[in-house]
Every structure is written in C-alpha cells, then in structure tokens.
Amino acid sequence: DAKTTQPNSMESNEEEPVHLPCNHSTISGTDYIHWYRQLPSQGPEYVIHGLTSNVNNRMASLAIAEDRKSSTLILHRATLRDAAVYYCILTQYNFNKFYFGSGTKLNVKP
Amino acid sequence: EPEVTQTPSHQVTQMGQEVILRCVPISNHLYFYWYRQILGQKVEFLVSFYNNEISEKSEIFDDQFSVERPDGSNFTLKIRSTKLEDSAMYFCASSGSHTEAFFGQGTRLTVV
C-alpha cells in the first residue's frame, strides 16, 4: 500500500482556517485519497475523500495537487470540537481496507 | 443518522479465555471490518469480510481470531484464547460498495 506522510502535530486558533497537509508521492492512478479523524476516546470518523478533483462537503474541503502527490485537508473555521487526530489514507478503488498511519494531532486553542 | 453499534463497550477477560466481540453494522452495507488500537498506538487493520467470507486479513489476524456473520445482522469477532497483548480497543466498521467506512465506538478489551 502506498505510504502517506503527515506532520505529527499542528495547532490552530478557534474560528480560523486550518490546512492539514499530506504527502503521497508514490500514489497510484487507482488510489483514492481519504481523510478520517479520531476524536479522543472515539472510533475513526469519515471526513472526506477524492480521486483527482477538489472536493467539498459540510465538514471540510479537500484540495488535491495536479500531480496527485500531495493533498490538503481544509477546515474552514476550526472549532474546539475539531481537536482530533487526522489521518490521510490511500485506498484502492474498492475501499477494501484502510491502513492508518500516525496522523496529525490537531490542537485547537480557544 | 445510521450508526455502527458495538457491544459490550468494555470487556474484561482472563488470559486464555475465549471472547466474542459483537457489532451491528449499518443495515444496507456490504463490507465489514475489524480494526484494533492498542493504547497510544495506531489503528491497525485486522480483517475485511464480504459476501460471507473473509476478503482480506492482516498478519495480526492469526488462527486465534475468527469472524462470523451469524444471522445477517450481527458481525462478530472471536478471540479463542486471549493473551495479555490482545488488550486493545477493537473497532468494527462497515461500508457500502465504493463508499466510506463508518466505525463503531469500539469495545475496550482488557485481558488480565
């Protein structure tokens, strides 16, 4: 499975945008880019996913580089509830399994 | 909103005992998964299940582990003879065809 690289931790102020980067230089043409997050003491939660084009949903936006070797998860206005570990994961088209890395621990300051 | 339900939320068992962790996936989902997370470590894939059989499994999922979908609604993970190192949070997940996975809140297994 293709590997992703994320910063160990990031910090943001409440109500400000957050850009969480992910590098995936060995991505293959059939790999989807998924983002999940894990709030303290909870199971992972789906955030967003995409293949080539940028994606928006009610939780976040996903910006995918033209060469697909990197992507950025954008939280438009961070809240305290967004403090979590964010995982960038590559999966094959059938979404058969997810390999979680260490993720980025996001701390949101009031 | 539909959700994946896991029971029990916490299970304590003695080393060597069998334990069954239960999950009720989202009703129209086709793919089912078990993951585990040892305290302070990464979420690790154990097994995926589709069409009443295992579709993929990791190296962790050895002969001590088995999965079953006994009645069309429940999805269970059995550990035959628990070891201390099996202590972890176990997460069940389900997904539709080519859709995101929904995870349960987990069962904390403590082996003493």
mmCIF file of C-alpha atoms in Angstrom:
data_model
loop_
_atom_site.group_PDB
_atom_site.id
_atom_site.type_symbol
_atom_site.label_atom_id
_atom_site.label_comp_id
_atom_site.label_asym_id
_atom_site.label_seq_id
_atom_site.Cartn_x
_atom_site.Cartn_y
_atom_site.Cartn_z
ATOM 1 C CA ASP A 1 0.000 0.000 0.000
ATOM 2 C CA ALA A 2 1.211 3.482 -0.883
ATOM 3 C CA LYS A 3 2.550 5.465 2.049
ATOM 4 C CA THR A 4 1.444 8.882 3.272
ATOM 5 C CA THR A 5 3.451 11.419 5.268
ATOM 6 C CA GLN A 6 1.840 13.914 7.635
ATOM 7 C CA PRO A 7 3.184 16.294 10.277
ATOM 8 C CA ASN A 8 2.933 14.837 13.770
ATOM 9 C CA SER A 9 1.045 17.800 15.167
ATOM 10 C CA MET A 10 -0.409 21.181 14.294
ATOM 11 C CA GLU A 11 -2.020 23.959 16.226
ATOM 12 C CA SER A 12 -4.779 26.335 15.272
ATOM 13 C CA ASN A 13 -6.825 29.095 16.829
ATOM 14 C CA GLU A 14 -10.547 28.671 17.140
ATOM 15 C CA GLU A 15 -12.579 30.174 14.276
ATOM 16 C CA GLU A 16 -9.549 30.269 11.966
ATOM 17 C CA PRO A 17 -8.963 28.072 8.888
ATOM 18 C CA VAL A 18 -6.689 25.057 9.186
ATOM 19 C CA HIS A 19 -4.735 23.464 6.365
ATOM 20 C CA LEU A 20 -3.583 19.916 7.088
ATOM 21 C CA PRO A 21 -1.025 18.670 4.534
ATOM 22 C CA CYS A 22 -0.389 15.126 3.342
ATOM 23 C CA ASN A 23 2.317 13.856 1.008
ATOM 24 C CA HIS A 24 1.747 10.699 -1.010
ATOM 25 C CA SER A 25 4.422 10.723 -3.674
ATOM 26 C CA THR A 26 4.015 7.005 -4.521
ATOM 27 C CA ILE A 27 0.269 7.219 -5.147
ATOM 28 C CA SER A 28 -1.007 5.062 -7.988
ATOM 29 C CA GLY A 29 -3.607 6.007 -10.558
ATOM 30 C CA THR A 30 -6.314 3.947 -8.850
ATOM 31 C CA ASP A 31 -5.691 5.172 -5.285
ATOM 32 C CA TYR A 32 -8.349 7.295 -3.648
ATOM 33 C CA ILE A 33 -7.318 9.848 -1.015
ATOM 34 C CA HIS A 34 -9.332 9.540 2.186
ATOM 35 C CA TRP A 35 -9.312 11.628 5.343
ATOM 36 C CA TYR A 36 -10.575 10.303 8.630
ATOM 37 C CA ARG A 37 -10.319 11.795 12.079
ATOM 38 C CA GLN A 38 -10.379 10.308 15.547
ATOM 39 C CA LEU A 39 -11.667 12.382 18.413
ATOM 40 C CA PRO A 40 -10.419 11.438 21.880
ATOM 41 C CA SER A 41 -11.832 8.087 23.054
ATOM 42 C CA GLN A 42 -13.885 7.584 19.896
ATOM 43 C CA GLY A 43 -13.735 5.499 16.749
ATOM 44 C CA PRO A 44 -12.428 6.964 13.497
ATOM 45 C CA GLU A 45 -14.851 9.206 11.654
ATOM 46 C CA TYR A 46 -15.003 9.784 7.914
ATOM 47 C CA VAL A 47 -14.228 13.339 6.833
ATOM 48 C CA ILE A 48 -13.858 13.424 3.053
ATOM 49 C CA HIS A 49 -12.345 11.611 0.094
ATOM 50 C CA GLY A 50 -11.391 12.314 -3.509
ATOM 51 C CA LEU A 51 -9.607 10.954 -6.546
ATOM 52 C CA THR A 52 -8.419 13.822 -8.746
ATOM 53 C CA SER A 53 -10.645 16.876 -8.359
ATOM 54 C CA ASN A 54 -11.024 19.075 -5.312
ATOM 55 C CA VAL A 55 -13.958 18.095 -3.115
ATOM 56 C CA ASN A 56 -16.170 19.967 -0.681
ATOM 57 C CA ASN A 57 -18.615 18.686 1.893
ATOM 58 C CA ARG A 58 -20.246 20.024 5.024
ATOM 59 C CA MET A 59 -17.243 19.126 7.170
ATOM 60 C CA ALA A 60 -14.260 20.174 5.073
ATOM 61 C CA SER A 61 -12.633 20.697 1.697
ATOM 62 C CA LEU A 62 -10.011 18.521 0.059
ATOM 63 C CA ALA A 63 -7.505 20.129 -2.281
ATOM 64 C CA ILE A 64 -5.584 17.630 -4.436
ATOM 65 C CA ALA A 65 -2.413 18.640 -6.237
ATOM 66 C CA GLU A 66 -2.434 18.348 -10.010
ATOM 67 C CA ASP A 67 0.166 15.554 -9.930
ATOM 68 C CA ARG A 68 -1.748 13.899 -7.014
ATOM 69 C CA LYS A 69 1.438 13.565 -4.984
ATOM 70 C CA SER A 70 0.053 15.682 -2.190
ATOM 71 C CA SER A 71 -3.252 16.858 -0.800
ATOM 72 C CA THR A 72 -4.525 19.286 1.826
ATOM 73 C CA LEU A 73 -7.494 18.960 4.119
ATOM 74 C CA ILE A 74 -9.028 22.344 4.807
ATOM 75 C CA LEU A 75 -11.186 23.054 7.833
ATOM 76 C CA HIS A 76 -12.672 26.449 7.079
ATOM 77 C CA ARG A 77 -13.336 27.529 10.660
ATOM 78 C CA ALA A 78 -11.805 25.369 13.350
ATOM 79 C CA THR A 79 -13.834 24.748 16.482
ATOM 80 C CA LEU A 80 -12.757 23.153 19.743
ATOM 81 C CA ARG A 81 -14.652 20.043 18.659
ATOM 82 C CA ASP A 82 -12.276 19.676 15.696
ATOM 83 C CA ALA A 83 -9.381 18.808 18.014
ATOM 84 C CA ALA A 84 -8.539 15.276 16.913
ATOM 85 C CA VAL A 85 -6.006 13.112 15.128
ATOM 86 C CA TYR A 86 -6.454 13.468 11.358
ATOM 87 C CA TYR A 87 -5.452 10.592 9.125
ATOM 88 C CA CYS A 88 -4.692 10.791 5.407
ATOM 89 C CA ILE A 89 -5.153 7.326 3.890
ATOM 90 C CA LEU A 90 -4.842 5.920 0.387
ATOM 91 C CA THR A 91 -7.164 3.133 -0.667
ATOM 92 C CA GLN A 92 -7.742 1.149 -3.790
ATOM 93 C CA TYR A 93 -10.963 1.772 -5.716
ATOM 94 C CA ASN A 94 -12.843 -0.945 -3.831
ATOM 95 C CA PHE A 95 -12.159 0.748 -0.448
ATOM 96 C CA ASN A 96 -11.459 -2.708 0.956
ATOM 97 C CA LYS A 97 -9.309 -1.685 3.859
ATOM 98 C CA PHE A 98 -7.700 1.340 5.414
ATOM 99 C CA TYR A 99 -4.150 1.472 6.703
ATOM 100 C CA PHE A 100 -3.908 4.198 9.310
ATOM 101 C CA GLY A 101 -0.595 5.939 9.842
ATOM 102 C CA SER A 102 0.260 8.095 12.831
ATOM 103 C CA GLY A 103 -1.800 11.040 11.556
ATOM 104 C CA THR A 104 -1.635 14.703 12.546
ATOM 105 C CA LYS A 105 -2.779 15.640 16.010
ATOM 106 C CA LEU A 106 -4.634 18.940 15.702
ATOM 107 C CA ASN A 107 -4.840 21.134 18.759
ATOM 108 C CA VAL A 108 -7.366 23.985 18.632
ATOM 109 C CA LYS A 109 -6.820 26.873 21.005
ATOM 110 C CA PRO A 110 -9.730 28.984 22.233
ATOM 111 C CA GLU B 1 -28.220 9.033 11.141
ATOM 112 C CA PRO B 2 -27.394 5.315 10.837
ATOM 113 C CA GLU B 3 -24.581 4.049 13.007
ATOM 114 C CA VAL B 4 -22.474 1.007 13.728
ATOM 115 C CA THR B 5 -23.182 -0.374 17.194
ATOM 116 C CA GLN B 6 -20.697 -2.389 19.231
ATOM 117 C CA THR B 7 -21.252 -4.357 22.411
ATOM 118 C CA PRO B 8 -20.033 -4.520 25.067
ATOM 119 C CA SER B 9 -18.302 -1.168 25.464
ATOM 120 C CA HIS B 10 -15.821 -2.736 27.867
ATOM 121 C CA GLN B 11 -14.936 -6.384 28.396
ATOM 122 C CA VAL B 12 -12.553 -7.782 30.966
ATOM 123 C CA THR B 13 -11.435 -11.357 30.493
ATOM 124 C CA GLN B 14 -8.876 -13.711 31.946
ATOM 125 C CA MET B 15 -5.901 -14.773 29.880
ATOM 126 C CA GLY B 16 -6.656 -17.945 27.963
ATOM 127 C CA GLN B 17 -10.398 -17.360 27.869
ATOM 128 C CA GLU B 18 -12.437 -17.011 24.700
ATOM 129 C CA VAL B 19 -14.081 -13.691 24.000
ATOM 130 C CA ILE B 20 -16.644 -12.626 21.413
ATOM 131 C CA LEU B 21 -17.000 -9.006 20.413
ATOM 132 C CA ARG B 22 -20.245 -8.069 18.744
ATOM 133 C CA CYS B 23 -21.133 -5.489 16.132
ATOM 134 C CA VAL B 24 -24.292 -4.459 14.334
ATOM 135 C CA PRO B 25 -23.234 -2.842 11.042
ATOM 136 C CA ILE B 26 -25.357 -0.374 9.107
ATOM 137 C CA SER B 27 -28.185 -2.393 7.592
ATOM 138 C CA ASN B 28 -27.629 -1.965 3.845
ATOM 139 C CA HIS B 29 -23.840 -2.172 3.973
ATOM 140 C CA LEU B 30 -21.976 -4.957 2.232
ATOM 141 C CA TYR B 31 -18.439 -4.768 3.603
ATOM 142 C CA PHE B 32 -17.488 -5.338 7.218
ATOM 143 C CA TYR B 33 -14.218 -4.783 9.009
ATOM 144 C CA TRP B 34 -12.479 -5.199 12.332
ATOM 145 C CA TYR B 35 -9.656 -2.940 13.442
ATOM 146 C CA ARG B 36 -7.824 -2.685 16.722
ATOM 147 C CA GLN B 37 -5.923 0.072 18.509
ATOM 148 C CA ILE B 38 -3.536 -0.731 21.316
ATOM 149 C CA LEU B 39 -3.414 2.147 23.787
ATOM 150 C CA GLY B 40 -1.321 5.003 22.407
ATOM 151 C CA GLN B 41 -0.669 3.277 19.085
ATOM 152 C CA LYS B 42 -2.021 3.327 15.531
ATOM 153 C CA VAL B 43 -5.331 1.927 14.373
ATOM 154 C CA GLU B 44 -4.490 -1.453 12.807
ATOM 155 C CA PHE B 45 -6.472 -3.329 10.167
ATOM 156 C CA LEU B 46 -7.390 -6.891 11.164
ATOM 157 C CA VAL B 47 -9.838 -8.263 8.626
ATOM 158 C CA SER B 48 -12.413 -7.407 5.993
ATOM 159 C CA PHE B 49 -15.480 -9.528 5.229
ATOM 160 C CA TYR B 50 -17.673 -9.537 2.137
ATOM 161 C CA ASN B 51 -20.256 -11.933 0.766
ATOM 162 C CA ASN B 52 -19.980 -14.168 3.826
ATOM 163 C CA GLU B 53 -16.276 -14.713 3.602
ATOM 164 C CA ILE B 54 -13.017 -13.049 4.545
ATOM 165 C CA SER B 55 -11.787 -10.874 1.686
ATOM 166 C CA GLU B 56 -8.540 -9.711 3.279
ATOM 167 C CA LYS B 57 -6.733 -10.151 6.547
ATOM 168 C CA SER B 58 -3.594 -8.793 8.120
ATOM 169 C CA GLU B 59 -0.705 -10.659 9.729
ATOM 170 C CA ILE B 60 -2.235 -9.900 13.113
ATOM 171 C CA PHE B 61 -5.330 -11.950 12.254
ATOM 172 C CA ASP B 62 -3.904 -15.377 13.021
ATOM 173 C CA ASP B 63 -5.623 -18.656 13.886
ATOM 174 C CA GLN B 64 -6.690 -17.284 17.264
ATOM 175 C CA PHE B 65 -9.086 -14.911 15.528
ATOM 176 C CA SER B 66 -12.241 -15.653 13.599
ATOM 177 C CA VAL B 67 -15.158 -13.638 12.271
ATOM 178 C CA GLU B 68 -18.723 -14.543 11.595
ATOM 179 C CA ARG B 69 -21.947 -13.032 10.405
ATOM 180 C CA PRO B 70 -24.288 -15.485 12.113
ATOM 181 C CA ASP B 71 -27.718 -14.030 11.399
ATOM 182 C CA GLY B 72 -27.492 -11.420 8.664
ATOM 183 C CA SER B 73 -27.355 -8.501 11.068
ATOM 184 C CA ASN B 74 -24.598 -9.162 13.608
ATOM 185 C CA PHE B 75 -20.902 -9.326 12.810
ATOM 186 C CA THR B 76 -18.694 -10.906 15.452
ATOM 187 C CA LEU B 77 -15.004 -11.184 16.214
ATOM 188 C CA LYS B 78 -13.929 -14.171 18.291
ATOM 189 C CA ILE B 79 -10.581 -14.497 20.003
ATOM 190 C CA ARG B 80 -10.159 -18.132 21.033
ATOM 191 C CA SER B 81 -7.532 -17.931 23.744
ATOM 192 C CA THR B 82 -6.835 -14.377 24.777
ATOM 193 C CA LYS B 83 -3.329 -13.157 25.556
ATOM 194 C CA LEU B 84 -2.280 -10.095 27.516
ATOM 195 C CA GLU B 85 -1.184 -8.427 24.268
ATOM 196 C CA ASP B 86 -4.730 -8.688 22.892
ATOM 197 C CA SER B 87 -5.727 -5.874 25.243
ATOM 198 C CA ALA B 88 -6.833 -3.029 22.969
ATOM 199 C CA MET B 89 -9.788 -1.097 21.590
ATOM 200 C CA TYR B 90 -11.486 -3.100 18.886
ATOM 201 C CA PHE B 91 -13.395 -1.165 16.259
ATOM 202 C CA CYS B 92 -15.963 -2.597 13.904
ATOM 203 C CA ALA B 93 -16.691 -0.778 10.648
ATOM 204 C CA SER B 94 -18.979 -1.222 7.678
ATOM 205 C CA SER B 95 -19.277 0.305 4.230
ATOM 206 C CA GLY B 96 -21.364 0.118 1.126
ATOM 207 C CA SER B 97 -19.979 -0.503 -2.326
ATOM 208 C CA HIS B 98 -17.250 2.085 -3.052
ATOM 209 C CA THR B 99 -18.275 4.256 -0.109
ATOM 210 C CA GLU B 100 -16.652 5.463 3.059
ATOM 211 C CA ALA B 101 -16.461 3.305 6.157
ATOM 212 C CA PHE B 102 -18.474 4.005 9.277
ATOM 213 C CA PHE B 103 -16.838 2.980 12.526
ATOM 214 C CA GLY B 104 -18.404 1.990 15.801
ATOM 215 C CA GLN B 105 -17.424 3.458 19.144
ATOM 216 C CA GLY B 106 -15.312 0.429 19.949
ATOM 217 C CA THR B 107 -15.043 -2.280 22.580
ATOM 218 C CA ARG B 108 -12.256 -1.923 25.082
ATOM 219 C CA LEU B 109 -10.869 -5.406 25.746
ATOM 220 C CA THR B 110 -8.775 -5.850 28.860
ATOM 221 C CA VAL B 111 -7.042 -9.205 29.329
ATOM 222 C CA VAL B 112 -5.858 -9.857 32.873
#
